[in-house]
XYZ file of C-alpha atoms in Angstrom:
485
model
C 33.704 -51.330 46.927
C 34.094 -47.653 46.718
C 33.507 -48.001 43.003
C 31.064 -50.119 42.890
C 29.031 -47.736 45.243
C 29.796 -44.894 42.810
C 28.267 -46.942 40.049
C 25.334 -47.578 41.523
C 24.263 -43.929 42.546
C 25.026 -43.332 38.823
C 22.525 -45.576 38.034
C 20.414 -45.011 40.046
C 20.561 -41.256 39.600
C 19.773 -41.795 35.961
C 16.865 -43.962 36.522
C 15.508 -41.174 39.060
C 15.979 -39.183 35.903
C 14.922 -40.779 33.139
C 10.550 -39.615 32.364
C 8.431 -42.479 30.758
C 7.999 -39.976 27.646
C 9.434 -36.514 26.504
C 6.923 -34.871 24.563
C 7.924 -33.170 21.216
C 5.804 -29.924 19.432
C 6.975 -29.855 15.915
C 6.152 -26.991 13.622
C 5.573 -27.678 10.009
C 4.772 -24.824 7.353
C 2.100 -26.595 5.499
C -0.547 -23.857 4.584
C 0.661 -20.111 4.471
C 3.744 -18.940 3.386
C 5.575 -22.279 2.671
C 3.526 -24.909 1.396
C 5.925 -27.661 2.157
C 4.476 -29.676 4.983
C 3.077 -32.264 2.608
C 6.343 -32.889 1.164
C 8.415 -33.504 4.799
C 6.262 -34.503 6.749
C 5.812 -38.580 6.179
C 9.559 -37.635 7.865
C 8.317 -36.923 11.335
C 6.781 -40.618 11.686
C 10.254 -42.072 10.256
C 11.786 -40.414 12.857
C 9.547 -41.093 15.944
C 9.604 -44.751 15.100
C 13.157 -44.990 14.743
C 14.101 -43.479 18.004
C 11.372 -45.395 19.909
C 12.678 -48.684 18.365
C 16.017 -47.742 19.454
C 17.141 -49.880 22.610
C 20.162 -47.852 22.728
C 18.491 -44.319 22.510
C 15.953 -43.043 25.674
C 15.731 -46.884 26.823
C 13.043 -46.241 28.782
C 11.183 -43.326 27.686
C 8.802 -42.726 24.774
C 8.968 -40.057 22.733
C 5.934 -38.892 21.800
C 4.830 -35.829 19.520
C 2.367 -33.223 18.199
C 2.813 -30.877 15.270
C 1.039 -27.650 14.628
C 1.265 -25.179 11.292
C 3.037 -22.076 11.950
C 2.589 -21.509 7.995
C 5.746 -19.562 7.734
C 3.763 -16.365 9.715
C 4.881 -15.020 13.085
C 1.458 -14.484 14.528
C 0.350 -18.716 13.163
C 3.671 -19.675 14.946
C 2.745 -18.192 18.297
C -0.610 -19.682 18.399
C 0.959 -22.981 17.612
C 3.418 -22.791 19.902
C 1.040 -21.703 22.680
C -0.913 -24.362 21.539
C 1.641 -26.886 21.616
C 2.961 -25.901 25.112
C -0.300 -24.402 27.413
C -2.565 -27.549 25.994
C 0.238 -30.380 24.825
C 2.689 -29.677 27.521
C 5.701 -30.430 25.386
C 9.395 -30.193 26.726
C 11.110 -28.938 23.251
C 9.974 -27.864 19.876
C 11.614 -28.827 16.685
C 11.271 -25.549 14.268
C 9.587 -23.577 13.656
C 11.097 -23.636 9.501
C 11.104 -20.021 8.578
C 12.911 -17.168 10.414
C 10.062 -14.851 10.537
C 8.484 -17.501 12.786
C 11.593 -18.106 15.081
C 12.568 -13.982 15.462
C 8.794 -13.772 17.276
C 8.772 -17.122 19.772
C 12.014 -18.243 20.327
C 12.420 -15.520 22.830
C 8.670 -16.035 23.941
C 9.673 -19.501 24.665
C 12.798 -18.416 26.553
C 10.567 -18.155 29.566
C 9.712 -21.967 29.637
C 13.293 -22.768 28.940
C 12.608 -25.034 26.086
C 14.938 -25.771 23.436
C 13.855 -24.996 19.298
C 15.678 -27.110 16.877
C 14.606 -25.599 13.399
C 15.078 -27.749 9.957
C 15.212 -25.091 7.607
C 15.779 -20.725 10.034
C 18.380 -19.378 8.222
C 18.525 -15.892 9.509
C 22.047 -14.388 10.968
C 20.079 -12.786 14.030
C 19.468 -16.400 15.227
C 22.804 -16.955 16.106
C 22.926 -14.838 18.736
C 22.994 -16.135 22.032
C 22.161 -13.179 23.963
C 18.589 -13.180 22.278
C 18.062 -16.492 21.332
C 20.496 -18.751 23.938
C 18.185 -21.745 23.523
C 17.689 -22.233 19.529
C 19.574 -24.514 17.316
C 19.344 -25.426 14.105
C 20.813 -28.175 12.079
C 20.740 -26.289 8.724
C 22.888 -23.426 7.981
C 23.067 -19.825 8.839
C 22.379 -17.841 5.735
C 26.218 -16.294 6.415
C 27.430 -19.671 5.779
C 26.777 -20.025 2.298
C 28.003 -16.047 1.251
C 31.323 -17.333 0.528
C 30.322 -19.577 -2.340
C 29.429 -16.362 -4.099
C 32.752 -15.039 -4.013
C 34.517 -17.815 -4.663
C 32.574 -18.406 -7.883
C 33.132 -15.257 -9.146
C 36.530 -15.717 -8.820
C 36.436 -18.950 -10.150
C 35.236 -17.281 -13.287
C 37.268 -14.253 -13.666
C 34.094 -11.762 -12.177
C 35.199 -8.589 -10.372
C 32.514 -6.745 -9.580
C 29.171 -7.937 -7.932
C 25.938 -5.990 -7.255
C 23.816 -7.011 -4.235
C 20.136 -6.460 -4.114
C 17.893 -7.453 -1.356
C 14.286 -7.508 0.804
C 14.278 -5.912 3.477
C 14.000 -8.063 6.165
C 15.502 -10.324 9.126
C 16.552 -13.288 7.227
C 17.898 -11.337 3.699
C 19.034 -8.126 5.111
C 21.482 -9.369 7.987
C 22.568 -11.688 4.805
C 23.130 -8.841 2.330
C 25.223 -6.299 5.110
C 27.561 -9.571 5.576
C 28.101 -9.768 1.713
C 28.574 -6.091 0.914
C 31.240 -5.793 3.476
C 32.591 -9.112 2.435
C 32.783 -7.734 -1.380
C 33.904 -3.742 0.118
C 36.536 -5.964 2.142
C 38.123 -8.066 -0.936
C 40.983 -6.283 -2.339
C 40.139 -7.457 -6.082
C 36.406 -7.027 -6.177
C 33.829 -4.084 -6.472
C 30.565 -3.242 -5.397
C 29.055 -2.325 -8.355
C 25.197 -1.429 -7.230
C 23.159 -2.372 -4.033
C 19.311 -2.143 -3.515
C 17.137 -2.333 -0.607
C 13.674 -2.954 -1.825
C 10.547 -3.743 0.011
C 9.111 -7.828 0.419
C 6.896 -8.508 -2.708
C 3.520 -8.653 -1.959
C 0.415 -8.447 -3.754
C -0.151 -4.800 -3.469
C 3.613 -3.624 -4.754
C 4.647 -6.787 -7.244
C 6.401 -5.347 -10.410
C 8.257 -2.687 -7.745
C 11.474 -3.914 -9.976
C 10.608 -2.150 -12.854
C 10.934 0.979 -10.999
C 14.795 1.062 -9.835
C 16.702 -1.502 -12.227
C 17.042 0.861 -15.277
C 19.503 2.562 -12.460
C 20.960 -0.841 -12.233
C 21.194 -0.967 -15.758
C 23.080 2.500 -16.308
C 25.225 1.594 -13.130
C 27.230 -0.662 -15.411
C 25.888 -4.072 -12.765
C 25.906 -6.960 -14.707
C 26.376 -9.651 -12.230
C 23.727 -9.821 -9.649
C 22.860 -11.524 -5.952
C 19.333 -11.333 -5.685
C 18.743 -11.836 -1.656
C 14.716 -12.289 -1.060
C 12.383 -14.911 -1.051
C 10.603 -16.438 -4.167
C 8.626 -13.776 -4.328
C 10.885 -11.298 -4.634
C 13.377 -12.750 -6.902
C 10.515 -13.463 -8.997
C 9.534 -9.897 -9.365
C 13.237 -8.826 -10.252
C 13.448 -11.633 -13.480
C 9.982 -10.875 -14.346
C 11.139 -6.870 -14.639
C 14.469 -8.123 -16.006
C 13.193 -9.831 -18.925
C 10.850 -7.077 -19.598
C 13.905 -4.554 -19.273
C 15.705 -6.326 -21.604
C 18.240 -7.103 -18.925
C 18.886 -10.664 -19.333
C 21.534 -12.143 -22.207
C 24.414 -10.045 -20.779
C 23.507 -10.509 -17.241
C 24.125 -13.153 -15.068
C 21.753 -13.464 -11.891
C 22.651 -15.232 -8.757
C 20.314 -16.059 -5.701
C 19.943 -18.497 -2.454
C 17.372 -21.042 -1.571
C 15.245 -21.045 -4.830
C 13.267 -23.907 -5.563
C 11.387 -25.257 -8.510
C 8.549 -23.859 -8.022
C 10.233 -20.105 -7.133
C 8.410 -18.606 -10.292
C 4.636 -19.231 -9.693
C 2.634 -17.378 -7.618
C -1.518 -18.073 -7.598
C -4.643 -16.589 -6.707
C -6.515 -13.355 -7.522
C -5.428 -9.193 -6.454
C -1.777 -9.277 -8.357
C -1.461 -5.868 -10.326
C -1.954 -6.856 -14.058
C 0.791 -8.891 -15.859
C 2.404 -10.063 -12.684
C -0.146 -12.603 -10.989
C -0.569 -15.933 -12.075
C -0.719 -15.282 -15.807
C 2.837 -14.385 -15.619
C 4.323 -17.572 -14.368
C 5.126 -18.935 -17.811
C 7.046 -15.868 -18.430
C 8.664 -16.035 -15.263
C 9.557 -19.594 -15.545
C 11.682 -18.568 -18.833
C 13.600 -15.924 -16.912
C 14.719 -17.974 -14.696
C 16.491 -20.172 -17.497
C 20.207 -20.459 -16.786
C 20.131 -18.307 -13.399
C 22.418 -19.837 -10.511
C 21.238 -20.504 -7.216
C 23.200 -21.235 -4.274
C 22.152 -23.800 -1.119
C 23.400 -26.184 1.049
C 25.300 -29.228 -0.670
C 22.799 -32.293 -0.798
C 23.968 -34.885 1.028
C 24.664 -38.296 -0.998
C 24.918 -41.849 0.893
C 23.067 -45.039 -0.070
C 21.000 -44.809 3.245
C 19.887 -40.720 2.437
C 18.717 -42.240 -1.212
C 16.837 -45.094 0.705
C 14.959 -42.131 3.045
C 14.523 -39.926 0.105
C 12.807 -43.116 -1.862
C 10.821 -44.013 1.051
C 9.516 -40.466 1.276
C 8.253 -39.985 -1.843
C 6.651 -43.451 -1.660
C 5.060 -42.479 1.774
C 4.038 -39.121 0.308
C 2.011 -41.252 -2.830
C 0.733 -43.428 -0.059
C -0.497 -40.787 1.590
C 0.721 -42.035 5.447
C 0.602 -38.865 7.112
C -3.128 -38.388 5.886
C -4.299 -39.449 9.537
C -2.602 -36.758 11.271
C -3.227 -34.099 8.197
C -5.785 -31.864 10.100
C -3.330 -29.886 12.974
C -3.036 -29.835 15.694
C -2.097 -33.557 15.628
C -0.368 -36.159 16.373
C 0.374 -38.925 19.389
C -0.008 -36.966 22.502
C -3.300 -37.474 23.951
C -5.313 -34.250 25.574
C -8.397 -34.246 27.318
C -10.565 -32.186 26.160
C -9.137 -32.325 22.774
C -8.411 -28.721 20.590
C -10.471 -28.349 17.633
C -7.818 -29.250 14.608
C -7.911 -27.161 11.643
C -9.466 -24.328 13.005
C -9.185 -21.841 10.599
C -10.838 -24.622 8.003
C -7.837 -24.553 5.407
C -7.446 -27.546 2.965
C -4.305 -29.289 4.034
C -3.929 -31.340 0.658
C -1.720 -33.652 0.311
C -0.827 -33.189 -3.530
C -0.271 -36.793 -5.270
C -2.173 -35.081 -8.239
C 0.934 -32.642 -8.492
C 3.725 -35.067 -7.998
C 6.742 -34.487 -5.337
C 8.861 -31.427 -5.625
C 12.075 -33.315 -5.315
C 13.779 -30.220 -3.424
C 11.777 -30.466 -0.244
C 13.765 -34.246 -0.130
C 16.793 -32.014 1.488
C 13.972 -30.743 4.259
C 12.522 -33.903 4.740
C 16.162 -35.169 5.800
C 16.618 -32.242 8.170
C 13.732 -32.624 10.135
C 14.561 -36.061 10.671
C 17.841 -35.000 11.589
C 16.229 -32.414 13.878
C 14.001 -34.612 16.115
C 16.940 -36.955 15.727
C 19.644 -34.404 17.483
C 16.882 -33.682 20.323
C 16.228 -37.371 20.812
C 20.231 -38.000 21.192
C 21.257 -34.893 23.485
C 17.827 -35.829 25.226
C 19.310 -39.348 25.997
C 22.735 -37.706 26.723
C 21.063 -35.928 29.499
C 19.627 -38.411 31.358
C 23.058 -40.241 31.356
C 24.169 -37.220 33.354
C 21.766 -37.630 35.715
C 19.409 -34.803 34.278
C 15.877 -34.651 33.568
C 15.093 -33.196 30.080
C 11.661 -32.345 30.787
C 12.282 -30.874 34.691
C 15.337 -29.651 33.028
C 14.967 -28.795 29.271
C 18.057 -26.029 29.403
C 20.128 -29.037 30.032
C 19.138 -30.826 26.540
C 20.458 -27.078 24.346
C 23.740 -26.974 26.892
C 24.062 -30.916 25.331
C 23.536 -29.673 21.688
C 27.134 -28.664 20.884
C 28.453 -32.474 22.069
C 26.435 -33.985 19.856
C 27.529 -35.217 16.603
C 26.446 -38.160 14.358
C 26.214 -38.669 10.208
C 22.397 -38.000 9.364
C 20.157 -38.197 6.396
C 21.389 -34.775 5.624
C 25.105 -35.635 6.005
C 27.541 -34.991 9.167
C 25.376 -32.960 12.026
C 27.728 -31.058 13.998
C 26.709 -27.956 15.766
C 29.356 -24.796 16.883
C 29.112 -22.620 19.559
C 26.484 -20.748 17.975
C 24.359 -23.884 17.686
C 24.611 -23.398 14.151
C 26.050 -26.125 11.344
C 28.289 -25.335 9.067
C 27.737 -26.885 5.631
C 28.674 -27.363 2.380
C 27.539 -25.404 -0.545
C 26.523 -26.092 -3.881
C 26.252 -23.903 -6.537
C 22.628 -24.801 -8.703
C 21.911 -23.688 -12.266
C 18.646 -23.266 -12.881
C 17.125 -24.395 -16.079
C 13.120 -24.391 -16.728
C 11.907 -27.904 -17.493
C 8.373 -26.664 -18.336
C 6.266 -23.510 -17.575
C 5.494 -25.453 -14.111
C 8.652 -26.619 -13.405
C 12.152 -25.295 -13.280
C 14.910 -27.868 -12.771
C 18.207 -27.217 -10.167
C 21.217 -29.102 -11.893
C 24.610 -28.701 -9.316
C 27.534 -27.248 -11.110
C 29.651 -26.158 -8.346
C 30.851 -26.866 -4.734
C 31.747 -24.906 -2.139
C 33.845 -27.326 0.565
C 33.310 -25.859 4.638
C 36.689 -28.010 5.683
C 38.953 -26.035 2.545
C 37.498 -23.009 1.193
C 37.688 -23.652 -1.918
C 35.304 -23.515 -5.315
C 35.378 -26.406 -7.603
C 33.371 -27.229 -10.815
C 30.831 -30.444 -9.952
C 28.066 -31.832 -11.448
C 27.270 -31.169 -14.720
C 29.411 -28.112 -17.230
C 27.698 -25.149 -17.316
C 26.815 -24.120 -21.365
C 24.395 -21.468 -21.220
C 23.631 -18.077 -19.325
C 20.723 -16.228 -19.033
C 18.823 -15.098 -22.840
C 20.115 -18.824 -23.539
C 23.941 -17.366 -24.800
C 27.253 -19.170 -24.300
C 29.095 -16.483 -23.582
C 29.890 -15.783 -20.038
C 28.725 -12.066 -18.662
C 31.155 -9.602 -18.210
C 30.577 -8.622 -14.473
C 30.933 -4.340 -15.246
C 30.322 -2.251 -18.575
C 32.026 1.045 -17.993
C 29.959 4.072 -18.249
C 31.043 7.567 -19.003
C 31.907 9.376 -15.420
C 29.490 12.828 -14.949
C 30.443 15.439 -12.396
C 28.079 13.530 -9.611
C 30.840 10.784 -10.462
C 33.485 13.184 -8.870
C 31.212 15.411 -6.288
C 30.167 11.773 -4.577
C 33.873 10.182 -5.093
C 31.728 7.403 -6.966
C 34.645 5.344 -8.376
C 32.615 2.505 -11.078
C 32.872 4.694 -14.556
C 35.166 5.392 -16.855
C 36.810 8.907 -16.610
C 39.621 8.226 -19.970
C 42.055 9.291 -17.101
């Protein structure tokens, strides 16, 4: 009887618990500094339908949602998360995609309690608690994928490695961890390091102005750290410096579209009317991401995306704010009249497949520890600390692969190693030819054998030329030249 009894206050508490709907505010960068929403989003209704026609996952409660356009800009993403919280009254976000975004309002949003679960953050400041003790993320940390460049380099006999990076809160936290990875190794060099300024419009082509010191360094294998932009601006000088067959150039995240960059107020030769040029020094470059998950059901979603992004499904909810969640009186959607195209005339950028998956996987972590939650006896929404505490128990195989969170909230993945080879002037092409493996730590060749490096040679790079030593060589106790002993 005593059991019994105990069952039924469990019940009952979780009834008591359990809302008629959780509301969700999910950011997508459509407009602004990553044009991607077009591309992922058709993933947000996937994933709405498929936890409300769960029976087994939040029984009773809807989950509805709203997403807003933080456009990859921290003062967009405040708005929108005001927005999504003063007028929408949701009980978590999902995002916002870029770090720039989550640095501003994740702490903002500590004062509501709510939990952020980003798709795509990848800055190292994120993981800490102290500042950020309710966001997750079910990408990786930009840390995570450092070792794969180490490991290749190995892998290929490289002992030296020059880091260059933007200086900011996603690439420079990533660069400090690799330089004193590299300073740390006991057979491999630092051979240069750069801190250079984000890329804009009113500096492009700063490249041209400190890589001949790169070049008389001796550097011939180089991490480019920055976004698009910026590693755009260092091939564009590097072909122009004659700094390409010879060199081998290594970066994270790129995508196919990395070397275009439109509209008007680029200094000559580096707007738009550079992107063919760009496009062919990119040929043979490596990049370095998270390993693509491969299962019969993630080719099914990816096939179904791309379908629903022809279709055009999302087109009813294109104009944001938008989405199920009912206000009265409504905001104005698109208020700052932008175009919010969905691009069938341009075809799918196959890379933004891997984004789609995680921001299903996203609203599908929230949904689970959500559900977890009220089994306890909690109330996500009265309680929405309760649903981040939940994060680290939660674990499941996705659409992007095994999502398992740490301490950090952070998922550890595996890495692939990308060449890149340009298709077209419009279209460079990311062919996997390595893999880094989380659960061994080891490289491996995968995917197809690389043939070519940059300048379209087949002979590997060396990773250092020797240079003659000068007396600065000795005053500074530099050690990379050649002093003939």
């Amino acid at each position: 009887a005593t059991m019994q009894l105990l069952l039924l206050l469990g019940s009952l508490a979780a009834c008591a618990a359990q809302p008629s709907e959780l509301r969700l505010g999910i950011f997508i960068s459509w407009e602004g500094g990553w044009d991607v929403g077009d591309f992922v989003a058709p993933a947000v209704l996937h994933a709405i339908d498929d936890i409300n026609s769960n029976p087994s996952l939040l029984p009773s409660t809807q989950l509805k949602w709203v997403w807003h356009d933080g456009q990859c800009m921290a003062n967009f993403a405040t708005e929108a998360m005001m927005d999504m919280k003063l007028v929408y009254d949701v009980d978590a976000f999902v995002g916002p995609p870029c770090s720039v975004s989550v640095l501003r309002v994740a702490p903002m949003g500590n004062y509501w309690r709510l939990p952020f679960i980003s798709w795509a953050a990848a800055s190292p400041l994120l993981s800490d608690k102290s500042l950020y003790p309710n966001f997750g993320r079910v990408n990786g940390n930009y840390l995570k994928l450092n070792p794969m460049f180490l490991a290749f380099a190995e892998n290929v006999g490289w002992d030296h490695l020059a880091v260059v990076y933007a200086d900011n809160g996603l690439f420079g936290p990533t660069a400090d961890d690799l330089v004193a990875t590299i300073q740390a190794h006991p057979d491999m060099q630092l051979s240069f390091t750069k801190l250079f300024s984000d890329t804009t419009k009113s500096n492009a082509g700063q490249s041209m102005l400190w890589m001949p010191l790169m070049k008389e360094s001796g550097a011939r294998v180089v991490v480019i750290l920055g976004y698009c932009a910026d590693i755009r601006d260092v091939l564009l000088a590097a072909k122009r410096l004659d700094m390409l067959e010879g060199y081998q150039y290594l970066m994270l995240d790129a995508t196919s579209g990395c070397h275009i960059v439109s509209g008007d107020g680029w200094p000559e030769t580096w707007g738009p009317e550079a992107n063919a040029e760009a496009a062919q020094a990119f040929d043979y470059t490596f990049n370095v991401a998270s390993l693509a998950y491969s299962s019969p059901e993630t080719t099914a979603f990816e096939e179904q995306i791309v379908e629903d992004f022809e279709d055009r499904v999302f087109e009813p909810y294109r104009f944001p704010p938008a989405g199920d969640i009912v206000v009265d009186p409504p905001l104005p959607q698109n208020k700052y009249n932008l175009s919010y195209e969905i691009r069938t005339d341009q075809g799918y950028q196959s890379y933004a497949l891997s984004y789609a998956a995680l921001l299903y996987d996203a609203i599908a972590i929230y949904a689970r520890a959500a559900d977890a939650v009220i089994r306890n006896g909690d109330d996500p929404s009265a309680n929405p600390e309760k649903v981040t505490e939940m994060l680290p128990s939660i674990n499941f195989t996705g659409f992007s692969g095994f999502v398992d969170l740490d301490e950090n909230l952070d998922r550890t993945p595996d890495v692939a190693l990308m060449q890149i080879k340009r298709e077209s002037d419009a279209v460079l092409r990311l062919d996997q030819v390595g893999q880094f493996l989380a659960e061994t730590q080891e490289y491996s060749d995968a995917g197809e054998a690389i043939q070519f490096y940059p300048g379209g040679t087949e002979v590997l790079p060396t990773a250092w030329v020797p240079r003659e030593c000068t007396l600065d060589d000795f005053t500074y106790m530099q050690q990379d030249c050649d002093s003939h002993g």
